[in-house]
Amino acid sequence: MTIKVSMRVNGKPVSAEVEPRTLLVNYIREHLRMTGTHVGCDTAQCGACTVHLNGKAVKSCSMLAMQAEGGEVVTIEGLAKADGTLHPMQAAFKEHHGLQCGFCTPGMIMNAVDFAKSNPAPTDEQVRAALDGNLCRCTGYQNIVKSVMAGARNMASSGS
Amino acid sequence: MKPPAFDYVAPTSIDEALEQLSRGGEDARPLAGGQSLVPMLALRLARPSLLVDLNRVTGLAGVSHAAGELRVGAMTRQRAILADSLIGRHAPALADATRFVGHEQTRNRGTIGGSIGLADPQSEYPAVALALGARIEARSPAGTRRIQVEKFFLGPYSTALDRGEIVTAVIFPDWGEGTLMHVDEVARRPGDFALVGLVAALRCDAAGKISRAGLAWFGMAPTPRRATRAEAALTGALASGVDAEEIGRLAVEDTEPWDDVHASASYRRTVGARVAARSLRRILDASSNRGRP
């Protein structure tokens, strides 16, 4: 059994015939060939696969592609401007060295962007609580927290 | 692909969803928020023949209050529960518990109905329902019924729902003036399943006497479990005279914790007594502060 699924990803309409068991993350990576969204655990633990669905951060490994039918999906590839200018949260991760190997970074940034929309000046504690669904095995989180705090301020001041 | 193959439908009405479920037979399953079920598919712990996605069914989400009852629609998302003012007023333990449920991203998808219907003995919402004396509204092709929470949870992942019947709402009775609630748990990491958790609700009358107590454990028995002995000891007692440590020790007497890789049963009992004492102290302190002019 395959079903047609249609949605918008980073502003562009896309559609495909997929098996119902296709996870949203597999659709994004394997059908759309956008590999910025990572798969760490496939079981909603690690957060590497975080994308936005209709403006909210979700774990794309824990949704079927079919469930995003008609939805608006934004992935890490959709954050920077067409001319390559980084999103304020991406710029903050670069500035504050909020990554080492980079595997968790797309998910960290997608979750942080959703969080910062409603928390323009978060405390260290609020950031740590908000990131409890994103695992990083390199950094010890110090610079990630610093990056998210700075990124949230950057987003608020740039109005994004 | 990790999940096993299945068929999928996304009906838009409850009647259509029930019809699809009954037509799908024994291995058809409803899909609510999917934050437990989809990982279970990826691990191949679940192998449904048909998934009936409830996310497009109209009328299943939302919170309302009337005639002394709070009605929380089954597809109300955890993120909405955290911020809902009616829940904050009438069943604050539900919002309080939500802090411990999963992570930001999973709370954007996860629902109360899914959690209640799954009946994981370690999850928070079933214990909230039990502590507060909720009723589970369920619908099948035969009609709608309300099941008392005491009769709903039968074992791990096992409920009184019939095949083809789905949870449509959870109904919480008003506890009234003078009620304070608190939820606490101990987990290895935030968002992990609790090793020990307790939902506590106490209502005090104007004279400072406890007129109603609801204490329900999660992660301490094959189902959420009421601490009936502790409830009985609290009911009728003066709030100012409660020995929280003693009630904490009494409260774990109604539990059946187990040994596993995460913790031993005796650890769970010891920590459980502390969690109960801490929760009660917190409620009683708030109650005595509130009583002051």
Coordinates of C-alpha atoms in Angstrom, one line a residue:
Chain A
M1 CA 0.0 0.0 0.0
T2 CA 1.3 3.4 -0.9
I3 CA -0.4 6.7 -0.4
K4 CA 0.2 10.2 -1.8
V5 CA 1.5 12.7 0.7
S6 CA 1.8 16.4 0.0
M7 CA 3.1 19.2 2.2
R8 CA 5.3 22.3 2.1
V9 CA 8.9 21.9 3.1
N10 CA 10.9 25.1 3.6
G11 CA 8.2 27.0 1.7
K12 CA 8.2 24.7 -1.4
P13 CA 5.3 22.3 -2.2
V14 CA 6.4 18.7 -2.3
S15 CA 4.6 15.4 -2.8
A16 CA 5.3 11.7 -3.2
E17 CA 3.8 8.3 -3.1
V18 CA 5.0 6.7 0.2
E19 CA 4.4 3.6 2.2
P20 CA 2.3 4.5 5.3
R21 CA 5.1 3.4 7.6
T22 CA 7.5 6.1 6.2
L23 CA 8.5 8.3 9.1
L24 CA 8.6 12.0 8.4
V25 CA 12.4 12.0 8.9
N26 CA 12.9 9.3 6.3
Y27 CA 10.7 11.2 3.9
I28 CA 12.8 14.3 4.4
R29 CA 16.1 12.5 4.1
E30 CA 15.5 9.8 1.6
H31 CA 12.8 11.2 -0.6
L32 CA 13.6 14.9 -0.5
R33 CA 17.4 14.2 -0.1
M34 CA 17.7 16.9 2.6
T35 CA 20.1 15.3 5.0
G36 CA 20.5 18.2 7.4
T37 CA 17.9 16.6 9.6
H38 CA 19.7 13.8 11.5
V39 CA 18.6 10.4 12.9
G40 CA 20.1 9.5 16.2
C41 CA 17.9 7.1 18.1
D42 CA 14.6 6.8 16.1
T43 CA 12.7 6.6 19.4
A44 CA 12.1 10.2 20.5
Q45 CA 15.0 10.4 22.9
C46 CA 17.8 12.3 21.2
G47 CA 16.1 15.2 19.4
A48 CA 18.6 15.2 16.4
C49 CA 15.6 14.9 14.0
T50 CA 13.8 18.0 15.3
V51 CA 12.0 20.0 12.6
H52 CA 9.1 22.4 12.8
L53 CA 5.6 21.3 11.8
N54 CA 3.2 24.3 11.5
G55 CA 5.6 26.4 13.6
K56 CA 6.2 23.9 16.5
A57 CA 9.2 21.8 17.1
V58 CA 8.5 18.1 16.7
K59 CA 10.7 15.0 16.5
S60 CA 10.4 13.9 12.9
C61 CA 11.3 10.3 13.8
S62 CA 8.2 10.0 15.9
M63 CA 5.7 11.0 13.3
L64 CA 4.6 9.4 10.1
A65 CA 5.1 11.4 6.9
M66 CA 1.4 11.0 6.3
Q67 CA 0.7 12.9 9.5
A68 CA 2.3 16.0 8.0
E69 CA -0.1 15.9 5.1
G70 CA -1.0 19.5 4.2
G71 CA 1.4 20.8 6.8
E72 CA 4.1 23.4 6.7
V73 CA 7.5 21.8 7.6
V74 CA 10.7 23.8 8.2
T75 CA 14.0 21.9 8.4
I76 CA 17.5 23.2 9.3
E77 CA 18.0 23.9 5.5
G78 CA 15.1 26.4 5.7
L79 CA 16.6 28.7 8.3
A80 CA 19.3 30.6 6.5
K81 CA 18.5 33.2 3.9
A82 CA 18.9 32.4 0.2
D83 CA 22.0 34.5 0.1
G84 CA 23.6 32.3 2.8
T85 CA 23.1 34.7 5.7
L86 CA 22.7 32.6 8.8
H87 CA 19.6 32.7 11.0
P88 CA 20.4 34.5 14.3
M89 CA 20.3 31.2 16.2
Q90 CA 22.7 29.6 13.7
A91 CA 25.0 32.7 14.0
A92 CA 24.9 32.4 17.8
F93 CA 26.0 28.7 17.6
K94 CA 28.9 29.7 15.3
E95 CA 29.9 32.7 17.5
H96 CA 29.8 30.8 20.8
H97 CA 31.1 27.5 19.4
G98 CA 28.0 25.7 20.4
L99 CA 29.0 22.4 18.7
Q100 CA 31.9 20.0 18.4
C101 CA 31.1 17.1 16.0
G102 CA 27.9 18.8 14.9
F103 CA 25.6 15.7 14.8
C104 CA 23.1 17.1 17.3
T105 CA 23.3 20.7 16.1
P106 CA 20.4 20.8 13.6
G107 CA 18.0 19.4 16.2
M108 CA 19.4 21.7 18.9
I109 CA 19.0 24.7 16.6
M110 CA 15.4 23.8 15.5
N111 CA 14.3 23.3 19.1
A112 CA 16.1 26.4 20.2
V113 CA 14.4 28.5 17.5
D114 CA 10.9 27.3 18.6
F115 CA 11.8 27.9 22.3
A116 CA 13.2 31.4 21.7
K117 CA 10.0 32.5 19.9
S118 CA 8.2 32.5 23.3
N119 CA 11.3 33.1 25.5
P120 CA 13.2 36.2 24.1
A121 CA 15.5 36.5 27.2
P122 CA 15.8 33.0 28.7
T123 CA 17.8 32.2 31.8
D124 CA 20.4 29.4 31.8
E125 CA 18.0 27.2 33.8
Q126 CA 15.1 27.8 31.3
V127 CA 17.4 26.9 28.4
R128 CA 18.6 23.7 30.1
A129 CA 15.0 22.7 30.7
A130 CA 13.9 23.4 27.2
L131 CA 16.8 21.3 25.8
D132 CA 16.1 18.2 27.8
G133 CA 14.9 16.5 24.7
N134 CA 18.2 17.1 22.8
L135 CA 21.2 15.0 23.6
C136 CA 24.8 16.1 22.8
R137 CA 27.6 13.6 23.5
C138 CA 30.5 16.0 22.9
T139 CA 30.2 19.4 24.4
G140 CA 28.9 19.0 28.0
Y141 CA 26.2 21.6 26.9
Q142 CA 28.0 24.7 28.3
N143 CA 28.5 26.4 24.9
I144 CA 25.2 25.2 23.6
V145 CA 23.4 26.9 26.5
K146 CA 25.4 30.0 25.9
S147 CA 24.6 29.9 22.2
V148 CA 20.8 29.5 22.8
M149 CA 20.8 32.4 25.3
A150 CA 22.6 34.6 22.8
G151 CA 20.5 33.4 19.8
A152 CA 17.3 34.1 21.6
R153 CA 18.4 37.7 22.3
N154 CA 19.6 38.0 18.6
M155 CA 16.2 36.7 17.4
A156 CA 14.3 39.2 19.6
S157 CA 16.5 42.2 18.5
S158 CA 16.3 41.3 14.8
G159 CA 12.6 40.6 15.0
S160 CA 12.8 37.1 13.6
Chain B
M1 CA 12.6 1.2 7.1
K2 CA 12.2 0.5 10.7
P3 CA 8.5 0.2 11.3
P4 CA 6.7 -2.9 10.1
A5 CA 4.2 -2.4 7.2
F6 CA 0.7 -1.3 8.1
D7 CA -2.3 0.3 6.4
Y8 CA -3.2 3.8 7.4
V9 CA -6.4 5.9 7.4
A10 CA -7.0 9.4 8.7
P11 CA -10.7 9.9 9.2
T12 CA -12.2 13.3 10.0
S13 CA -15.1 12.2 12.1
I14 CA -15.4 10.1 15.2
D15 CA -18.0 7.8 13.7
E16 CA -15.8 7.2 10.7
A17 CA -12.8 6.4 13.0
L18 CA -14.8 3.9 15.0
E19 CA -16.1 2.2 11.8
Q20 CA -12.5 1.9 10.5
L21 CA -11.3 0.5 13.8
S22 CA -14.0 -2.1 13.8
R23 CA -13.5 -3.0 10.2
G24 CA -9.7 -3.3 10.8
G25 CA -10.3 -6.1 13.3
E26 CA -8.1 -7.3 16.0
D27 CA -4.8 -5.6 15.1
A28 CA -6.2 -2.2 14.2
R29 CA -5.0 0.5 16.5
P30 CA -5.9 4.2 17.0
L31 CA -3.0 6.6 16.6
A32 CA -3.2 9.7 18.9
G33 CA -0.1 11.8 19.5
G34 CA 2.1 8.9 18.6
Q35 CA 4.9 9.7 21.0
S36 CA 4.8 6.3 22.4
L37 CA 3.3 4.3 19.6
V38 CA 5.6 5.5 16.8
P39 CA 8.8 4.7 18.7
M40 CA 7.2 1.3 19.5
L41 CA 6.7 0.8 15.8
A42 CA 10.3 1.8 15.1
L43 CA 11.4 -0.8 17.7
R44 CA 8.9 -3.3 16.3
L45 CA 7.3 -3.7 19.7
A46 CA 4.0 -2.9 18.0
R47 CA 2.8 -4.5 14.8
P48 CA -0.6 -3.1 13.9
S49 CA -2.3 -4.1 10.7
L50 CA -4.1 -0.8 10.4
L51 CA -3.5 2.6 12.1
V52 CA -6.5 4.9 12.5
D53 CA -5.0 8.3 12.9
L54 CA -7.2 10.4 15.2
N55 CA -5.3 13.7 14.5
R56 CA -7.8 14.9 11.9
V57 CA -10.9 13.9 13.8
T58 CA -12.8 17.1 14.7
G59 CA -14.1 17.7 18.2
L60 CA -11.6 15.5 20.1
A61 CA -9.4 18.3 21.4
G62 CA -10.2 21.1 23.9
V63 CA -10.9 21.8 27.5
S64 CA -14.3 22.9 29.0
H65 CA -15.8 23.3 32.4
A66 CA -19.4 22.9 33.3
A67 CA -21.6 21.6 36.2
G68 CA -18.7 20.9 38.5
E69 CA -16.6 18.9 36.0
L70 CA -13.6 19.7 33.9
R71 CA -13.7 17.9 30.5
V72 CA -10.3 17.5 28.8
G73 CA -10.7 16.2 25.2
A74 CA -8.6 13.1 24.4
M75 CA -6.6 14.8 21.6
T76 CA -5.7 17.8 23.8
R77 CA -1.9 18.1 23.4
Q78 CA 0.4 18.1 26.4
R79 CA 1.7 21.6 25.5
A80 CA -1.9 22.9 25.6
I81 CA -2.5 21.3 29.0
L82 CA 0.6 23.1 30.4
A83 CA -0.8 26.5 29.5
D84 CA -4.6 26.0 29.9
S85 CA -6.2 28.3 32.5
L86 CA -9.2 26.1 33.2
I87 CA -6.9 23.2 34.0
G88 CA -4.7 25.5 36.1
R89 CA -7.8 26.4 38.1
H90 CA -9.7 23.1 38.4
A91 CA -7.1 20.3 38.0
P92 CA -3.7 21.9 38.6
A93 CA -2.1 18.5 39.1
L94 CA -2.6 17.7 35.5
A95 CA -0.5 20.7 34.4
D96 CA 2.0 20.1 37.1
A97 CA 2.4 16.5 36.0
T98 CA 3.0 17.6 32.4
R99 CA 6.3 19.2 33.3
F100 CA 7.6 15.6 33.7
V101 CA 6.0 14.2 30.5
G102 CA 8.6 13.8 27.7
H103 CA 10.3 16.8 26.2
E104 CA 9.2 20.1 24.6
Q105 CA 9.1 18.5 21.2
T106 CA 7.1 15.4 22.3
R107 CA 4.7 17.6 24.3
N108 CA 3.8 19.4 21.0
R109 CA 2.4 16.1 19.8
G110 CA 1.6 13.9 22.8
T111 CA -2.0 13.9 24.1
I112 CA -3.9 13.0 27.3
G113 CA -6.1 10.5 25.6
G114 CA -3.1 8.6 24.2
S115 CA -1.4 8.5 27.5
I116 CA -4.5 7.3 29.3
G117 CA -5.3 4.7 26.6
L118 CA -1.8 3.3 26.6
A119 CA -1.8 2.8 30.4
D120 CA 1.9 2.7 30.9
P121 CA 2.2 2.1 34.7
Q122 CA 5.2 4.5 34.8
S123 CA 3.4 7.5 33.2
E124 CA 2.0 10.5 34.9
Y125 CA -1.5 11.1 33.5
P126 CA -3.0 7.8 34.6
A127 CA -2.0 8.6 38.2
V128 CA -3.4 12.1 38.0
A129 CA -6.7 10.6 36.8
L130 CA -6.6 8.1 39.7
A131 CA -5.7 10.6 42.4
L132 CA -8.4 13.1 41.4
G133 CA -11.1 10.5 40.9
A134 CA -11.6 11.1 37.2
R135 CA -13.9 9.3 34.8
I136 CA -12.7 8.1 31.4
E137 CA -15.2 8.9 28.6
A138 CA -15.0 6.3 25.9
R139 CA -16.9 5.7 22.7
S140 CA -17.5 2.7 20.6
P141 CA -20.1 1.9 17.9
A142 CA -22.4 0.9 20.8
G143 CA -22.3 4.4 22.2
T144 CA -20.6 6.6 24.8
R145 CA -19.9 5.5 28.4
R146 CA -18.0 6.9 31.3
I147 CA -15.7 4.5 33.2
Q148 CA -14.7 5.2 36.8
V149 CA -10.9 5.5 36.9
E150 CA -10.7 2.8 39.6
K151 CA -12.1 0.3 37.1
F152 CA -10.2 1.5 34.1
F153 CA -6.5 0.5 34.6
L154 CA -6.3 -3.3 34.7
G155 CA -2.6 -3.9 34.3
P156 CA 0.5 -2.7 32.4
Y157 CA -0.8 -1.4 29.1
S158 CA -4.2 -3.0 29.8
T159 CA -7.4 -1.1 30.3
A160 CA -11.2 -1.6 30.5
L161 CA -11.6 -0.4 26.9
D162 CA -13.3 -2.9 24.6
R163 CA -11.8 -3.6 21.2
G164 CA -12.7 -0.8 18.9
E165 CA -13.5 1.6 21.7
I166 CA -11.5 4.8 22.1
V167 CA -11.0 7.4 24.8
T168 CA -12.8 10.6 23.9
A169 CA -12.2 12.6 27.0
V170 CA -11.1 12.6 30.6
I171 CA -13.5 14.1 33.1
F172 CA -12.2 15.5 36.4
P173 CA -14.5 16.3 39.2
D174 CA -14.1 19.7 41.0
W175 CA -12.4 19.3 44.3
G176 CA -13.5 22.7 45.5
E177 CA -12.2 25.5 47.6
G178 CA -9.2 24.8 49.8
T179 CA -7.7 22.2 47.5
L180 CA -4.0 22.0 46.9
M181 CA -2.3 19.6 44.6
H182 CA 1.3 18.6 43.9
V183 CA 3.1 16.2 41.6
D184 CA 6.6 15.0 42.1
E185 CA 8.8 12.2 40.7
V186 CA 12.4 10.9 40.7
A187 CA 13.8 10.0 37.4
R188 CA 17.3 9.3 36.2
R189 CA 17.2 12.0 33.6
P190 CA 14.5 14.7 32.9
G191 CA 11.9 13.3 30.5
D192 CA 12.8 9.7 31.4
F193 CA 10.2 7.4 32.9
A194 CA 9.9 7.9 36.7
L195 CA 11.5 5.5 39.1
V196 CA 9.0 6.7 41.6
G197 CA 6.3 9.3 41.3
L198 CA 3.3 10.6 43.3
V199 CA 0.3 12.7 42.6
A200 CA -1.1 14.3 45.8
A201 CA -4.3 16.3 46.3
L202 CA -5.6 17.5 49.7
R203 CA -8.7 19.6 50.4
C204 CA -8.8 21.4 53.8
D205 CA -11.9 23.0 55.3
A206 CA -12.0 26.4 56.9
A207 CA -11.0 24.9 60.3
G208 CA -7.8 23.4 58.8
K209 CA -9.1 19.9 58.8
I210 CA -8.4 17.7 55.8
S211 CA -11.7 16.8 54.2
R212 CA -10.5 14.9 51.2
A213 CA -7.2 13.3 50.2
G214 CA -6.2 11.7 46.9
L215 CA -2.7 10.1 46.6
A216 CA -1.8 8.0 43.6
W217 CA 1.6 6.5 42.7
F218 CA 3.1 5.9 39.3
G219 CA 6.0 3.6 38.6
M220 CA 5.3 1.7 41.9
A221 CA 2.8 -1.0 40.8
P222 CA 1.5 -2.7 37.6
T223 CA -1.1 0.1 37.4
P224 CA -1.3 3.6 38.9
R225 CA -2.0 2.8 42.5
R226 CA -3.8 4.7 45.2
A227 CA -2.2 5.0 48.7
T228 CA -5.5 4.2 50.4
R229 CA -4.1 3.7 53.9
A230 CA -2.3 7.1 53.8
E231 CA -5.5 8.7 52.4
A232 CA -7.5 7.3 55.2
A233 CA -5.0 8.5 57.8
L234 CA -5.1 12.0 56.3
T235 CA -8.8 12.4 55.9
G236 CA -10.3 14.1 59.0
A237 CA -6.9 15.0 60.4
L238 CA -5.9 18.5 61.2
A239 CA -3.5 19.7 58.5
S240 CA -1.3 21.3 61.2
G241 CA -0.9 18.0 63.0
V242 CA 0.1 15.8 60.0
D243 CA 3.4 14.0 60.4
A244 CA 4.5 14.0 56.7
E245 CA 7.3 11.5 57.3
E246 CA 5.0 9.0 58.9
I247 CA 2.4 9.4 56.1
G248 CA 5.2 8.9 53.6
R249 CA 6.1 5.6 55.1
L250 CA 2.4 4.6 55.3
A251 CA 1.9 5.6 51.6
V252 CA 4.5 3.1 50.3
E253 CA 2.7 0.2 52.0
D254 CA 0.2 0.2 49.2
T255 CA 2.8 -0.2 46.5
E256 CA 4.3 -3.2 44.7
P257 CA 7.6 -1.9 43.3
W258 CA 9.9 -4.1 41.3
D259 CA 13.6 -4.7 40.8
D260 CA 15.1 -3.8 37.4
V261 CA 18.3 -2.3 35.9
H262 CA 17.2 1.2 36.9
A263 CA 16.6 0.6 40.6
S264 CA 15.8 -2.0 43.2
A265 CA 12.3 -2.4 44.8
S266 CA 13.7 -1.4 48.1
Y267 CA 15.3 1.7 46.7
R268 CA 12.0 2.6 45.1
R269 CA 10.2 2.1 48.5
T270 CA 12.8 4.3 50.3
V271 CA 12.7 7.0 47.7
G272 CA 8.9 6.8 47.5
A273 CA 8.5 7.5 51.2
R274 CA 10.7 10.5 50.8
V275 CA 8.8 11.8 47.7
A276 CA 5.5 11.4 49.5
A277 CA 6.8 13.2 52.7
R278 CA 8.2 16.0 50.5
S279 CA 5.0 16.4 48.6
L280 CA 2.9 16.5 51.7
R281 CA 5.1 19.0 53.4
R282 CA 5.0 21.2 50.4
I283 CA 1.1 21.1 50.3
L284 CA 0.8 21.6 54.0
D285 CA 3.2 24.5 54.0
A286 CA 1.3 26.2 51.2
S287 CA -2.0 25.5 53.0
S288 CA -0.8 27.0 56.3
N289 CA 0.6 30.1 54.5
R290 CA -2.7 30.5 52.6
G291 CA -4.6 30.3 55.9
R292 CA -2.8 33.3 57.3
P293 CA -4.3 36.8 57.0

